[in-house]
Amino acid sequence: MVTTEIFESLKELQTILVQKYELEKKVADAPKQLRNQEELLAKTQKEFIELKSQYDVLAEKINKIKSDLNDAISEREEGEKGVANSTTHREYETLEKQISEAKLKEDNLRHELQHEDKKLSDVDEKMKNTEELIHFQESELNSSKDSLNSELSGYNSELSELKTQEDKIIPNLDQEILFKFQRIIQRNSEGIVAVRNGVCTGCHMILPANFANEVREGENIKFCPYCSRILFYEEVSEEQSEDYFNMGLAGSLAGLDDDEFDEESEDKEDYEENEELDDSFDDEDSSDLEESADDEIDDSSEED
């Protein structure tokens, strides 16, 4: 059969494509870790800038307090010198008041200076810690970049090798089938599956008898009407046959889980494309499948 060679090529290509798509995903996801580190570094740098701004404001405020304190000290000292040289009681009282006010101002300024110095010291300590953290994050980022470049180099090397293998296979395949096959693998990791005892091993749905026989004959490429995968026939032993029977999968949706229902929904468009592809291989496939389905429905009704 001609399709036997095609099936073998598709199986080989499937192995290549699965590895290829996994590597491409890794290549796409790899920079995400770097972006997280870059964002964290940018956040830390922003914190440092904000701390530096606070430090500058506090430093300016402290300089102003120190200047005011010096003025208060000078005012007090001048008053104390004036008291010694005062000649009248009124002059003495005025100077005493000046000294008292200057001392109060001096005490308040010293207290405020002490408070602001403490705040400045705390901000300075935070700045040092933040600066150290920035250096650490920069080092980690540079190390991650080197590691990523090495990792990406390995990925690209593997992808190049897979591309060489892929290029040896795809020229011998129908491009329409190839396009469909690639799309299925990107979603399901399997684009070609076996039919055993009339059951698709991809979605575990029983196939119409005539359709399953056509798959067994292998004259044309057939797509599963339920999951859109390419089908090939595989003989099973009696023991395997009994296992399939006991699984309770025969011809109903009971064997499908929620994920497979979702998969069938996503493959609706693919199924329509499959029908067109099947027509290009065998004009009688569609009518045979419908007749087979009707026969099974009639048989089921008679048994009931």
Coordinates of C-alpha atoms in Angstrom, one line a residue:
M1 CA 0.0 0.0 0.0
V2 CA 1.1 3.5 -0.8
T3 CA -0.3 4.8 2.4
T4 CA 2.0 2.5 4.5
E5 CA 5.0 4.6 3.5
I6 CA 3.1 7.8 4.2
F7 CA 2.0 6.5 7.7
E8 CA 5.6 5.7 8.5
S9 CA 6.7 9.1 7.4
L10 CA 4.0 10.8 9.4
K11 CA 5.0 8.8 12.5
E12 CA 8.6 9.8 12.1
L13 CA 7.6 13.4 11.5
Q14 CA 5.3 13.3 14.5
T15 CA 8.3 12.5 16.8
I16 CA 10.3 15.3 15.3
L17 CA 7.5 17.9 15.5
V18 CA 6.6 17.1 19.1
Q19 CA 10.3 17.8 20.1
K20 CA 10.4 20.8 17.8
Y21 CA 7.2 22.4 19.3
E22 CA 8.4 21.7 22.9
L23 CA 11.8 23.4 22.1
E24 CA 10.1 26.4 20.5
K25 CA 7.9 26.8 23.6
K26 CA 11.0 26.7 25.8
V27 CA 12.7 29.3 23.5
A28 CA 9.5 31.5 23.8
D29 CA 9.2 31.1 27.6
A30 CA 12.9 31.4 28.4
P31 CA 13.1 35.3 28.4
K32 CA 10.1 35.5 30.8
Q33 CA 12.4 34.7 33.8
L34 CA 14.7 37.5 32.6
R35 CA 11.8 39.9 32.4
N36 CA 10.7 39.1 35.9
Q37 CA 14.3 39.8 37.1
E38 CA 14.5 43.0 35.1
E39 CA 11.2 44.2 36.5
L40 CA 12.4 43.4 40.1
L41 CA 15.6 45.3 39.5
A42 CA 13.8 48.3 38.1
K43 CA 11.5 48.3 41.2
T44 CA 14.5 48.2 43.5
Q45 CA 16.2 51.0 41.6
K46 CA 13.0 53.1 41.8
E47 CA 13.0 52.5 45.6
F48 CA 16.6 53.7 45.8
I49 CA 15.8 56.9 43.9
E50 CA 12.9 57.6 46.3
L51 CA 15.1 57.0 49.3
K52 CA 17.8 59.3 47.8
S53 CA 15.1 62.0 47.4
Q54 CA 14.0 61.6 51.0
Y55 CA 17.7 61.7 52.1
D56 CA 18.3 65.0 50.2
V57 CA 15.2 66.6 51.7
L58 CA 16.2 65.6 55.2
A59 CA 19.8 66.7 54.7
E60 CA 18.6 70.1 53.6
K61 CA 16.2 70.4 56.5
I62 CA 18.9 69.4 59.0
N63 CA 21.2 72.1 57.5
K64 CA 18.5 74.7 58.0
I65 CA 18.0 73.5 61.6
K66 CA 21.7 73.7 62.3
S67 CA 21.8 77.3 60.9
D68 CA 18.8 78.3 63.1
L69 CA 20.5 76.7 66.1
N70 CA 23.6 78.6 65.5
D71 CA 21.6 81.8 65.3
A72 CA 19.8 80.9 68.6
I73 CA 23.1 80.2 70.3
S74 CA 24.6 83.5 69.1
E75 CA 21.5 85.3 70.3
R76 CA 21.8 83.7 73.8
E77 CA 25.5 84.4 74.1
E78 CA 25.0 88.0 73.1
G79 CA 22.2 88.4 75.7
E80 CA 24.5 86.8 78.4
K81 CA 27.3 89.3 77.5
G82 CA 24.8 92.2 77.6
V83 CA 23.5 91.2 81.1
A84 CA 27.0 91.7 82.5
N85 CA 27.2 95.2 81.0
S86 CA 23.6 96.3 81.7
T87 CA 23.2 99.5 83.7
T88 CA 19.4 99.7 84.3
H89 CA 16.8 97.3 85.6
R90 CA 14.7 97.6 82.4
E91 CA 17.7 96.8 80.2
Y92 CA 18.5 93.8 82.5
E93 CA 14.9 92.4 82.2
T94 CA 14.9 92.8 78.4
L95 CA 18.2 90.9 78.1
E96 CA 17.0 88.2 80.4
K97 CA 13.9 87.7 78.3
Q98 CA 16.1 87.5 75.2
I99 CA 18.3 84.9 76.8
S100 CA 15.3 82.9 78.0
E101 CA 13.6 82.9 74.6
A102 CA 17.0 82.0 72.9
K103 CA 17.5 79.1 75.3
L104 CA 14.0 77.8 74.6
K105 CA 14.5 78.1 70.9
E106 CA 17.9 76.4 71.2
D107 CA 16.4 73.5 73.1
N108 CA 13.6 73.0 70.6
L109 CA 16.0 73.1 67.7
R110 CA 18.4 70.6 69.4
H111 CA 15.5 68.3 70.0
E112 CA 14.3 68.6 66.4
L113 CA 17.8 68.2 65.1
Q114 CA 18.2 65.0 67.1
H115 CA 14.9 63.7 65.7
E116 CA 15.8 64.5 62.1
D117 CA 19.3 63.1 62.5
K118 CA 17.6 59.8 63.5
K119 CA 15.4 59.8 60.4
L120 CA 18.3 60.6 58.2
S121 CA 20.3 57.8 59.7
D122 CA 17.4 55.3 59.0
V123 CA 17.1 56.5 55.4
D124 CA 20.8 56.2 54.9
E125 CA 20.8 52.6 56.2
K126 CA 17.9 51.7 53.9
M127 CA 19.8 53.3 51.0
K128 CA 22.9 51.2 51.7
N129 CA 20.8 48.0 51.9
T130 CA 18.9 48.9 48.8
E131 CA 22.1 49.6 46.9
E132 CA 23.6 46.3 48.0
L133 CA 20.4 44.6 46.8
I134 CA 20.7 46.4 43.4
H135 CA 24.2 45.1 43.0
F136 CA 23.1 41.6 43.9
Q137 CA 20.1 41.7 41.5
E138 CA 22.3 43.1 38.7
S139 CA 24.8 40.2 39.2
E140 CA 21.9 37.7 39.2
L141 CA 20.5 39.2 36.1
N142 CA 23.8 39.1 34.2
S143 CA 24.3 35.5 35.3
S144 CA 20.8 34.6 34.1
K145 CA 21.5 36.3 30.8
D146 CA 24.7 34.3 30.3
S147 CA 22.8 31.1 31.3
L148 CA 19.9 32.0 29.0
N149 CA 22.2 32.6 26.0
S150 CA 23.9 29.3 26.6
E151 CA 20.5 27.6 26.9
L152 CA 19.1 29.2 23.8
S153 CA 22.2 28.3 21.9
G154 CA 21.6 24.6 22.8
Y155 CA 17.9 24.9 21.9
N156 CA 18.7 26.5 18.5
S157 CA 21.2 23.8 17.8
E158 CA 18.6 21.1 18.5
L159 CA 16.0 22.9 16.4
S160 CA 18.5 23.2 13.6
E161 CA 19.1 19.4 13.7
L162 CA 15.3 18.7 13.9
K163 CA 14.7 21.1 10.9
T164 CA 17.2 19.1 8.9
Q165 CA 15.4 15.8 9.7
E166 CA 12.0 17.5 9.0
D167 CA 13.2 18.8 5.6
K168 CA 14.0 15.2 4.5
I169 CA 10.4 14.0 5.2
I170 CA 8.0 16.8 4.3
P171 CA 8.8 17.0 0.5
N172 CA 7.2 13.5 0.1
L173 CA 4.0 14.5 1.9
D174 CA 0.9 16.2 0.5
Q175 CA 1.1 19.8 1.7
E176 CA -2.5 20.1 2.6
I177 CA -2.3 17.0 4.8
L178 CA 1.0 18.2 6.2
F179 CA -0.5 21.6 7.2
K180 CA -3.4 19.8 8.9
F181 CA -1.1 17.3 10.6
Q182 CA 1.1 20.1 12.1
R183 CA -1.9 22.0 13.5
I184 CA -3.2 18.8 15.2
I185 CA 0.2 18.1 16.8
Q186 CA 0.5 21.6 18.1
R187 CA -2.7 21.1 20.1
N188 CA -2.7 17.4 21.0
S189 CA 0.9 16.2 20.6
E190 CA -0.5 13.3 18.5
G191 CA -1.5 13.8 14.8
I192 CA -1.6 10.1 13.8
V193 CA -3.1 7.3 15.9
A194 CA -4.1 3.7 15.6
V195 CA -7.5 2.2 15.1
R196 CA -7.9 -0.9 17.2
N197 CA -11.0 -3.0 17.1
G198 CA -12.8 -0.2 15.3
V199 CA -11.9 2.3 18.0
C200 CA -9.9 5.5 17.5
T201 CA -7.1 5.3 20.2
G202 CA -6.9 9.1 20.1
C203 CA -10.4 10.0 21.3
H204 CA -11.6 6.4 22.2
M205 CA -14.6 6.7 20.0
I206 CA -15.9 3.7 18.0
L207 CA -15.9 4.3 14.3
P208 CA -18.6 3.3 11.8
A209 CA -17.9 -0.2 10.5
N210 CA -17.5 0.8 6.8
F211 CA -15.2 3.7 7.8
A212 CA -13.1 1.5 10.0
N213 CA -12.8 -1.1 7.2
E214 CA -11.5 1.7 4.9
V215 CA -8.9 2.6 7.4
R216 CA -7.9 -1.0 7.6
E217 CA -7.6 -1.2 3.8
G218 CA -5.3 1.8 3.9
E219 CA -5.9 2.9 0.4
N220 CA -6.5 6.5 1.4
I221 CA -5.6 8.9 4.2
K222 CA -8.5 9.0 6.7
F223 CA -9.2 11.4 9.5
C224 CA -11.1 10.6 12.6
P225 CA -14.5 12.3 12.4
Y226 CA -14.4 13.0 16.1
C227 CA -10.9 14.2 16.9
S228 CA -9.6 14.9 13.4
R229 CA -6.4 12.8 13.8
I230 CA -5.0 10.8 10.9
L231 CA -5.8 7.1 11.4
F232 CA -4.0 3.9 10.6
Y233 CA -5.1 0.3 11.3
E234 CA -3.4 -1.8 14.0
E235 CA -4.1 -5.5 14.6
V236 CA -4.7 -6.4 18.2
S237 CA -4.5 -9.8 20.1
E238 CA -7.5 -11.5 21.6
E239 CA -6.4 -10.4 25.1
Q240 CA -6.2 -6.8 23.9
S241 CA -9.5 -7.1 22.2
E242 CA -11.2 -8.3 25.5
D243 CA -9.6 -5.3 27.3
Y244 CA -11.1 -2.9 24.8
F245 CA -14.5 -4.5 25.2
N246 CA -14.4 -4.3 29.0
M247 CA -13.5 -0.6 28.9
G248 CA -17.0 0.2 28.0
L249 CA -16.0 2.7 25.3
A250 CA -18.1 1.2 22.6
G251 CA -19.6 4.0 20.5
S252 CA -20.7 6.4 23.1
L253 CA -19.5 9.7 24.6
A254 CA -19.3 8.1 28.1
G255 CA -15.6 7.4 27.7
L256 CA -14.7 11.0 27.0
D257 CA -13.7 13.4 29.8
D258 CA -14.3 17.1 29.8
D259 CA -10.9 17.9 28.2
E260 CA -11.8 15.6 25.2
F261 CA -15.1 17.4 24.8
D262 CA -13.2 20.7 24.6
E263 CA -10.8 19.2 22.1
E264 CA -13.7 18.0 19.9
S265 CA -15.1 21.5 20.0
E266 CA -11.8 23.1 19.0
D267 CA -11.5 20.6 16.2
K268 CA -14.8 21.4 14.6
E269 CA -13.1 23.5 11.9
D270 CA -10.5 20.9 11.4
Y271 CA -13.2 18.2 10.9
E272 CA -14.7 20.3 8.1
E273 CA -11.2 20.5 6.5
N274 CA -10.8 16.7 7.0
E275 CA -14.0 16.0 5.0
E276 CA -12.6 18.1 2.1
L277 CA -9.3 16.2 2.3
D278 CA -11.1 12.8 2.5
D279 CA -13.1 13.8 -0.6
S280 CA -9.9 14.5 -2.5
F281 CA -8.7 10.9 -1.8
D282 CA -12.0 9.0 -2.2
D283 CA -15.2 10.6 -3.6
E284 CA -17.3 7.8 -2.0
D285 CA -16.0 8.1 1.6
S286 CA -18.7 10.6 2.7
S287 CA -21.7 8.6 1.5
D288 CA -20.3 5.3 2.8
L289 CA -19.7 6.8 6.2
E290 CA -23.3 8.2 6.3
E291 CA -24.8 4.9 5.2
S292 CA -22.7 3.0 7.8
A293 CA -23.8 5.4 10.5
D294 CA -27.5 5.0 9.5
D295 CA -27.1 1.2 9.4
E296 CA -25.7 1.2 13.0
I297 CA -28.6 3.4 14.2
D298 CA -31.1 1.1 12.6
D299 CA -29.4 -2.0 14.1
S300 CA -29.4 -0.3 17.5
S301 CA -33.1 0.4 17.2
E302 CA -33.9 -3.2 16.3
E303 CA -31.9 -4.5 19.2
D304 CA -33.8 -2.2 21.6

